[in-house]
């Protein structure tokens, strides 16, 4: 459900960037939320399980937050090194 997606996006942020959700979300279409959720959480089912009607991270809240920080750091490092190697040519 959309409410679960919004909660997870608010609580854990993006897996792939430092983006945050806009403060006013009342006019956002469901399809847009679903698209953004999938972009932010490309490996969602690998890291979350459904227990007692709620999606929870397999690593626990702190573990999931730390994993995302590390993942974003790695993506930024890769992007920076790619940019540098292209500018060296």
mmCIF file of N, CA and C in Angstrom:
data_model
loop_
_atom_site.group_PDB
_atom_site.id
_atom_site.type_symbol
_atom_site.label_atom_id
_atom_site.label_comp_id
_atom_site.label_asym_id
_atom_site.label_seq_id
_atom_site.Cartn_x
_atom_site.Cartn_y
_atom_site.Cartn_z
ATOM 1 N N UNK A 1 0.812 -1.206 0.000
ATOM 2 C CA UNK A 1 0.000 0.000 0.000
ATOM 3 C C UNK A 1 0.859 1.275 0.000
ATOM 4 N N UNK A 2 0.288 2.311 -0.500
ATOM 5 C CA UNK A 2 0.964 3.599 -0.619
ATOM 6 C C UNK A 2 1.436 4.100 0.744
ATOM 7 N N UNK A 3 0.624 3.925 1.782
ATOM 8 C CA UNK A 3 1.014 4.397 3.118
ATOM 9 C C UNK A 3 2.305 3.733 3.588
ATOM 10 N N UNK A 4 2.444 2.440 3.317
ATOM 11 C CA UNK A 4 3.676 1.735 3.682
ATOM 12 C C UNK A 4 4.870 2.294 2.909
ATOM 13 N N UNK A 5 4.664 2.555 1.631
ATOM 14 C CA UNK A 5 5.752 3.093 0.809
ATOM 15 C C UNK A 5 6.198 4.455 1.336
ATOM 16 N N UNK A 6 5.235 5.322 1.630
ATOM 17 C CA UNK A 6 5.567 6.648 2.152
ATOM 18 C C UNK A 6 6.294 6.547 3.490
ATOM 19 N N UNK A 7 5.823 5.664 4.362
ATOM 20 C CA UNK A 7 6.457 5.493 5.673
ATOM 21 C C UNK A 7 7.907 5.047 5.519
ATOM 22 N N UNK A 8 8.135 4.073 4.667
ATOM 23 C CA UNK A 8 9.492 3.553 4.459
ATOM 24 C C UNK A 8 10.381 4.631 3.839
ATOM 25 N N UNK A 9 9.852 5.375 2.890
ATOM 26 C CA UNK A 9 10.642 6.425 2.256
ATOM 27 C C UNK A 9 10.977 7.532 3.259
ATOM 28 N N UNK A 10 10.036 7.877 4.128
ATOM 29 C CA UNK A 10 10.298 8.897 5.149
ATOM 30 C C UNK A 10 11.306 8.404 6.179
ATOM 31 N N UNK A 11 11.121 7.170 6.613
ATOM 32 C CA UNK A 11 11.932 6.608 7.687
ATOM 33 C C UNK A 11 13.367 6.298 7.267
ATOM 34 N N UNK A 12 13.537 5.747 6.072
ATOM 35 C CA UNK A 12 14.851 5.252 5.667
ATOM 36 C C UNK A 12 15.501 6.050 4.540
ATOM 37 N N UNK A 13 14.741 6.867 3.851
ATOM 38 C CA UNK A 13 15.311 7.643 2.759
ATOM 39 C C UNK A 13 15.613 6.780 1.553
ATOM 40 N N UNK A 14 16.342 7.368 0.627
ATOM 41 C CA UNK A 14 16.686 6.680 -0.602
ATOM 42 C C UNK A 14 17.909 5.797 -0.411
ATOM 43 N N UNK A 15 17.907 4.675 -1.097
ATOM 44 C CA UNK A 15 19.062 3.779 -1.075
ATOM 45 C C UNK A 15 20.150 4.293 -2.010
ATOM 46 N N UNK A 16 19.772 5.055 -3.005
ATOM 47 C CA UNK A 16 20.704 5.411 -4.075
ATOM 48 C C UNK A 16 21.075 6.893 -4.147
ATOM 49 N N UNK A 17 20.423 7.764 -3.376
ATOM 50 C CA UNK A 17 20.762 9.188 -3.417
ATOM 51 C C UNK A 17 20.385 9.837 -2.091
ATOM 52 N N UNK A 18 20.747 11.100 -1.948
ATOM 53 C CA UNK A 18 20.426 11.833 -0.718
ATOM 54 C C UNK A 18 19.111 12.600 -0.823
ATOM 55 N N UNK A 19 18.281 12.228 -1.766
ATOM 56 C CA UNK A 19 16.986 12.890 -1.945
ATOM 57 C C UNK A 19 16.102 12.699 -0.726
ATOM 58 N N UNK A 20 15.212 13.661 -0.503
ATOM 59 C CA UNK A 20 14.204 13.536 0.543
ATOM 60 C C UNK A 20 12.828 13.744 -0.082
ATOM 61 N N UNK A 21 11.807 13.325 0.628
ATOM 62 C CA UNK A 21 10.438 13.513 0.143
ATOM 63 C C UNK A 21 10.023 14.971 0.282
ATOM 64 N N UNK A 22 9.211 15.463 -0.638
ATOM 65 C CA UNK A 22 8.704 16.829 -0.472
ATOM 66 C C UNK A 22 7.788 16.901 0.749
ATOM 67 N N UNK A 23 7.749 18.051 1.378
ATOM 68 C CA UNK A 23 6.907 18.221 2.582
ATOM 69 C C UNK A 23 5.427 18.066 2.258
ATOM 70 N N UNK A 24 4.984 18.652 1.155
ATOM 71 C CA UNK A 24 3.568 18.558 0.773
ATOM 72 C C UNK A 24 3.408 17.412 -0.212
ATOM 73 N N UNK A 25 2.720 16.382 0.211
ATOM 74 C CA UNK A 25 2.540 15.214 -0.644
ATOM 75 C C UNK A 25 1.081 14.968 -1.008
ATOM 76 N N UNK A 26 0.201 15.854 -0.643
ATOM 77 C CA UNK A 26 -1.224 15.603 -0.857
ATOM 78 C C UNK A 26 -1.631 15.580 -2.326
ATOM 79 N N UNK A 27 -0.847 16.200 -3.205
ATOM 80 C CA UNK A 27 -1.207 16.229 -4.628
ATOM 81 C C UNK A 27 -0.421 15.236 -5.472
ATOM 82 N N UNK A 28 0.424 14.418 -4.848
ATOM 83 C CA UNK A 28 1.238 13.467 -5.601
ATOM 84 C C UNK A 28 0.380 12.260 -5.983
ATOM 85 N N UNK A 29 0.458 11.867 -7.232
ATOM 86 C CA UNK A 29 -0.313 10.713 -7.705
ATOM 87 C C UNK A 29 0.290 9.414 -7.191
ATOM 88 N N UNK A 30 -0.574 8.407 -7.016
ATOM 89 C CA UNK A 30 -0.125 7.093 -6.555
ATOM 90 C C UNK A 30 0.965 6.515 -7.450
ATOM 91 N N UNK A 31 0.784 6.638 -8.747
ATOM 92 C CA UNK A 31 1.765 6.087 -9.686
ATOM 93 C C UNK A 31 3.138 6.739 -9.496
ATOM 94 N N UNK A 32 3.152 8.025 -9.183
ATOM 95 C CA UNK A 32 4.421 8.725 -8.951
ATOM 96 C C UNK A 32 5.103 8.208 -7.687
ATOM 97 N N UNK A 33 4.326 7.953 -6.662
ATOM 98 C CA UNK A 33 4.880 7.422 -5.412
ATOM 99 C C UNK A 33 5.472 6.037 -5.654
ATOM 100 N N UNK A 34 4.742 5.208 -6.389
ATOM 101 C CA UNK A 34 5.225 3.854 -6.687
ATOM 102 C C UNK A 34 6.525 3.915 -7.486
ATOM 103 N N UNK A 35 6.579 4.773 -8.499
ATOM 104 C CA UNK A 35 7.807 4.919 -9.301
ATOM 105 C C UNK A 35 8.974 5.373 -8.444
ATOM 106 N N UNK A 36 8.733 6.384 -7.616
ATOM 107 C CA UNK A 36 9.808 6.898 -6.768
ATOM 108 C C UNK A 36 10.247 5.839 -5.761
ATOM 109 N N UNK A 37 9.315 5.112 -5.188
ATOM 110 C CA UNK A 37 9.655 4.055 -4.234
ATOM 111 C C UNK A 37 10.562 3.022 -4.891
ATOM 112 N N UNK A 38 10.217 2.624 -6.101
ATOM 113 C CA UNK A 38 11.033 1.619 -6.813
ATOM 114 C C UNK A 38 12.425 2.151 -7.148
ATOM 115 N N UNK A 39 12.515 3.432 -7.481
ATOM 116 C CA UNK A 39 13.836 4.028 -7.756
ATOM 117 C C UNK A 39 14.660 4.107 -6.480
ATOM 118 N N UNK A 40 14.024 4.477 -5.387
ATOM 119 C CA UNK A 40 14.727 4.637 -4.114
ATOM 120 C C UNK A 40 15.102 3.296 -3.493
ATOM 121 N N UNK A 41 14.358 2.256 -3.788
ATOM 122 C CA UNK A 41 14.545 0.950 -3.145
ATOM 123 C C UNK A 41 14.644 -0.156 -4.194
ATOM 124 N N UNK A 42 15.686 -0.149 -5.025
ATOM 125 C CA UNK A 42 15.754 -1.121 -6.116
ATOM 126 C C UNK A 42 15.867 -2.573 -5.649
ATOM 127 N N UNK A 43 16.340 -2.806 -4.445
ATOM 128 C CA UNK A 43 16.476 -4.177 -3.933
ATOM 129 C C UNK A 43 15.626 -4.375 -2.677
ATOM 130 N N UNK A 44 14.450 -3.782 -2.676
ATOM 131 C CA UNK A 44 13.591 -3.778 -1.491
ATOM 132 C C UNK A 44 13.368 -5.162 -0.890
ATOM 133 N N UNK A 45 12.997 -6.125 -1.702
ATOM 134 C CA UNK A 45 12.643 -7.444 -1.173
ATOM 135 C C UNK A 45 13.856 -8.220 -0.665
ATOM 136 N N UNK A 46 15.020 -7.793 -1.036
ATOM 137 C CA UNK A 46 16.243 -8.414 -0.531
ATOM 138 C C UNK A 46 16.512 -7.998 0.922
ATOM 139 N N UNK A 47 16.074 -6.788 1.284
ATOM 140 C CA UNK A 47 16.413 -6.235 2.590
ATOM 141 C C UNK A 47 15.241 -6.071 3.557
ATOM 142 N N UNK A 48 14.014 -6.278 3.088
ATOM 143 C CA UNK A 48 12.840 -6.126 3.958
ATOM 144 C C UNK A 48 12.005 -7.402 3.959
ATOM 145 N N UNK A 49 11.336 -7.647 5.085
ATOM 146 C CA UNK A 49 10.394 -8.763 5.185
ATOM 147 C C UNK A 49 9.069 -8.235 5.739
ATOM 148 N N UNK A 50 8.008 -8.955 5.433
ATOM 149 C CA UNK A 50 6.668 -8.569 5.885
ATOM 150 C C UNK A 50 6.310 -9.408 7.102
ATOM 151 N N UNK A 51 6.170 -8.746 8.248
ATOM 152 C CA UNK A 51 5.874 -9.449 9.504
ATOM 153 C C UNK A 51 4.704 -8.749 10.194
ATOM 154 N N UNK A 52 3.693 -9.514 10.549
ATOM 155 C CA UNK A 52 2.524 -8.984 11.263
ATOM 156 C C UNK A 52 1.942 -7.731 10.596
ATOM 157 N N UNK A 53 1.849 -7.770 9.279
ATOM 158 C CA UNK A 53 1.234 -6.668 8.545
ATOM 159 C C UNK A 53 2.113 -5.451 8.346
ATOM 160 N N UNK A 54 3.397 -5.563 8.651
ATOM 161 C CA UNK A 54 4.302 -4.418 8.514
ATOM 162 C C UNK A 54 5.605 -4.837 7.843
ATOM 163 N N UNK A 55 6.142 -3.955 7.001
ATOM 164 C CA UNK A 55 7.430 -4.207 6.372
ATOM 165 C C UNK A 55 8.530 -3.752 7.319
ATOM 166 N N UNK A 56 9.441 -4.666 7.642
ATOM 167 C CA UNK A 56 10.544 -4.320 8.532
ATOM 168 C C UNK A 56 11.869 -4.733 7.897
ATOM 169 N N UNK A 57 12.925 -3.972 8.164
ATOM 170 C CA UNK A 57 14.228 -4.309 7.584
ATOM 171 C C UNK A 57 14.829 -5.539 8.254
ATOM 172 N N UNK A 58 15.427 -6.396 7.454
ATOM 173 C CA UNK A 58 16.057 -7.605 7.982
ATOM 174 C C UNK A 58 17.214 -7.266 8.906
ATOM 175 N N UNK A 59 17.868 -6.130 8.664
ATOM 176 C CA UNK A 59 19.016 -5.726 9.475
ATOM 177 C C UNK A 59 18.624 -4.915 10.706
ATOM 178 N N UNK A 60 17.333 -4.673 10.905
ATOM 179 C CA UNK A 60 16.879 -3.781 11.967
ATOM 180 C C UNK A 60 16.960 -2.343 11.475
ATOM 181 N N UNK A 61 16.324 -1.444 12.204
ATOM 182 C CA UNK A 61 16.264 -0.048 11.746
ATOM 183 C C UNK A 61 17.650 0.581 11.628
ATOM 184 N N UNK A 62 18.444 0.493 12.675
ATOM 185 C CA UNK A 62 19.777 1.106 12.648
ATOM 186 C C UNK A 62 20.666 0.462 11.589
ATOM 187 N N UNK A 63 20.583 -0.861 11.458
ATOM 188 C CA UNK A 63 21.379 -1.559 10.454
ATOM 189 C C UNK A 63 21.004 -1.145 9.043
ATOM 190 N N UNK A 64 19.713 -0.973 8.798
ATOM 191 C CA UNK A 64 19.249 -0.562 7.473
ATOM 192 C C UNK A 64 19.668 0.876 7.174
ATOM 193 N N UNK A 65 19.547 1.751 8.173
ATOM 194 C CA UNK A 65 19.975 3.138 7.969
ATOM 195 C C UNK A 65 21.471 3.191 7.652
ATOM 196 N N UNK A 66 22.263 2.408 8.373
ATOM 197 C CA UNK A 66 23.705 2.378 8.135
ATOM 198 C C UNK A 66 24.030 1.798 6.751
ATOM 199 N N UNK A 67 23.320 0.743 6.372
ATOM 200 C CA UNK A 67 23.533 0.137 5.050
ATOM 201 C C UNK A 67 23.275 1.158 3.953
ATOM 202 N N UNK A 68 22.219 1.941 4.106
ATOM 203 C CA UNK A 68 21.889 2.945 3.093
ATOM 204 C C UNK A 68 22.935 4.054 3.034
ATOM 205 N N UNK A 69 23.427 4.471 4.180
ATOM 206 C CA UNK A 69 24.483 5.492 4.206
ATOM 207 C C UNK A 69 25.705 4.972 3.455
ATOM 208 N N UNK A 70 26.100 3.738 3.738
ATOM 209 C CA UNK A 70 27.263 3.148 3.078
ATOM 210 C C UNK A 70 27.037 2.982 1.573
ATOM 211 N N UNK A 71 25.836 2.565 1.205
ATOM 212 C CA UNK A 71 25.512 2.384 -0.216
ATOM 213 C C UNK A 71 25.581 3.715 -0.965
ATOM 214 N N UNK A 72 25.002 4.774 -0.373
ATOM 215 C CA UNK A 72 25.057 6.101 -1.005
ATOM 216 C C UNK A 72 26.503 6.591 -1.118
ATOM 217 N N UNK A 73 27.297 6.340 -0.078
ATOM 218 C CA UNK A 73 28.703 6.737 -0.089
ATOM 219 C C UNK A 73 29.448 6.023 -1.218
ATOM 220 N N UNK A 74 29.178 4.731 -1.381
ATOM 221 C CA UNK A 74 29.824 3.938 -2.437
ATOM 222 C C UNK A 74 29.418 4.447 -3.819
ATOM 223 N N UNK A 75 28.142 4.736 -4.014
ATOM 224 C CA UNK A 75 27.661 5.257 -5.300
ATOM 225 C C UNK A 75 28.325 6.601 -5.590
ATOM 226 N N UNK A 76 28.427 7.461 -4.581
ATOM 227 C CA UNK A 76 29.062 8.762 -4.769
ATOM 228 C C UNK A 76 30.539 8.585 -5.129
ATOM 229 N N UNK A 77 31.208 7.653 -4.464
ATOM 230 C CA UNK A 77 32.622 7.379 -4.737
ATOM 231 C C UNK A 77 32.791 6.898 -6.182
ATOM 232 N N UNK A 78 31.920 5.987 -6.615
ATOM 233 C CA UNK A 78 31.994 5.475 -7.986
ATOM 234 C C UNK A 78 31.745 6.583 -9.005
ATOM 235 N N UNK A 79 30.770 7.426 -8.726
ATOM 236 C CA UNK A 79 30.450 8.528 -9.623
ATOM 237 C C UNK A 79 31.620 9.502 -9.701
ATOM 238 N N UNK A 80 32.218 9.804 -8.565
ATOM 239 C CA UNK A 80 33.349 10.725 -8.525
ATOM 240 C C UNK A 80 34.536 10.161 -9.284
ATOM 241 N N UNK A 81 34.838 8.884 -9.085
ATOM 242 C CA UNK A 81 35.991 8.297 -9.774
ATOM 243 C C UNK A 81 35.742 8.204 -11.286
ATOM 244 N N UNK A 82 34.518 7.939 -11.690
ATOM 245 C CA UNK A 82 34.179 7.897 -13.119
ATOM 246 C C UNK A 82 34.322 9.287 -13.733
ATOM 247 N N UNK A 83 33.841 10.301 -13.023
ATOM 248 C CA UNK A 83 33.935 11.664 -13.515
ATOM 249 C C UNK A 83 35.392 12.083 -13.651
ATOM 250 N N UNK A 84 36.207 11.733 -12.641
ATOM 251 C CA UNK A 84 37.627 12.092 -12.691
ATOM 252 C C UNK A 84 38.329 11.397 -13.848
ATOM 253 N N UNK A 85 38.048 10.101 -14.048
ATOM 254 C CA UNK A 85 38.717 9.369 -15.123
ATOM 255 C C UNK A 85 38.301 9.907 -16.492
ATOM 256 N N UNK A 86 37.063 10.353 -16.626
ATOM 257 C CA UNK A 86 36.620 10.933 -17.897
ATOM 258 C C UNK A 86 37.286 12.288 -18.142
ATOM 259 N N UNK A 87 37.490 13.066 -17.081
ATOM 260 C CA UNK A 87 38.104 14.381 -17.256
ATOM 261 C C UNK A 87 39.607 14.265 -17.498
ATOM 262 N N UNK A 88 40.218 13.140 -17.133
ATOM 263 C CA UNK A 88 41.647 12.915 -17.364
ATOM 264 C C UNK A 88 41.949 12.586 -18.811
ATOM 265 N N UNK A 89 40.933 12.185 -19.563
ATOM 266 C CA UNK A 89 41.146 11.762 -20.956
ATOM 267 C C UNK A 89 41.249 12.928 -21.892
#
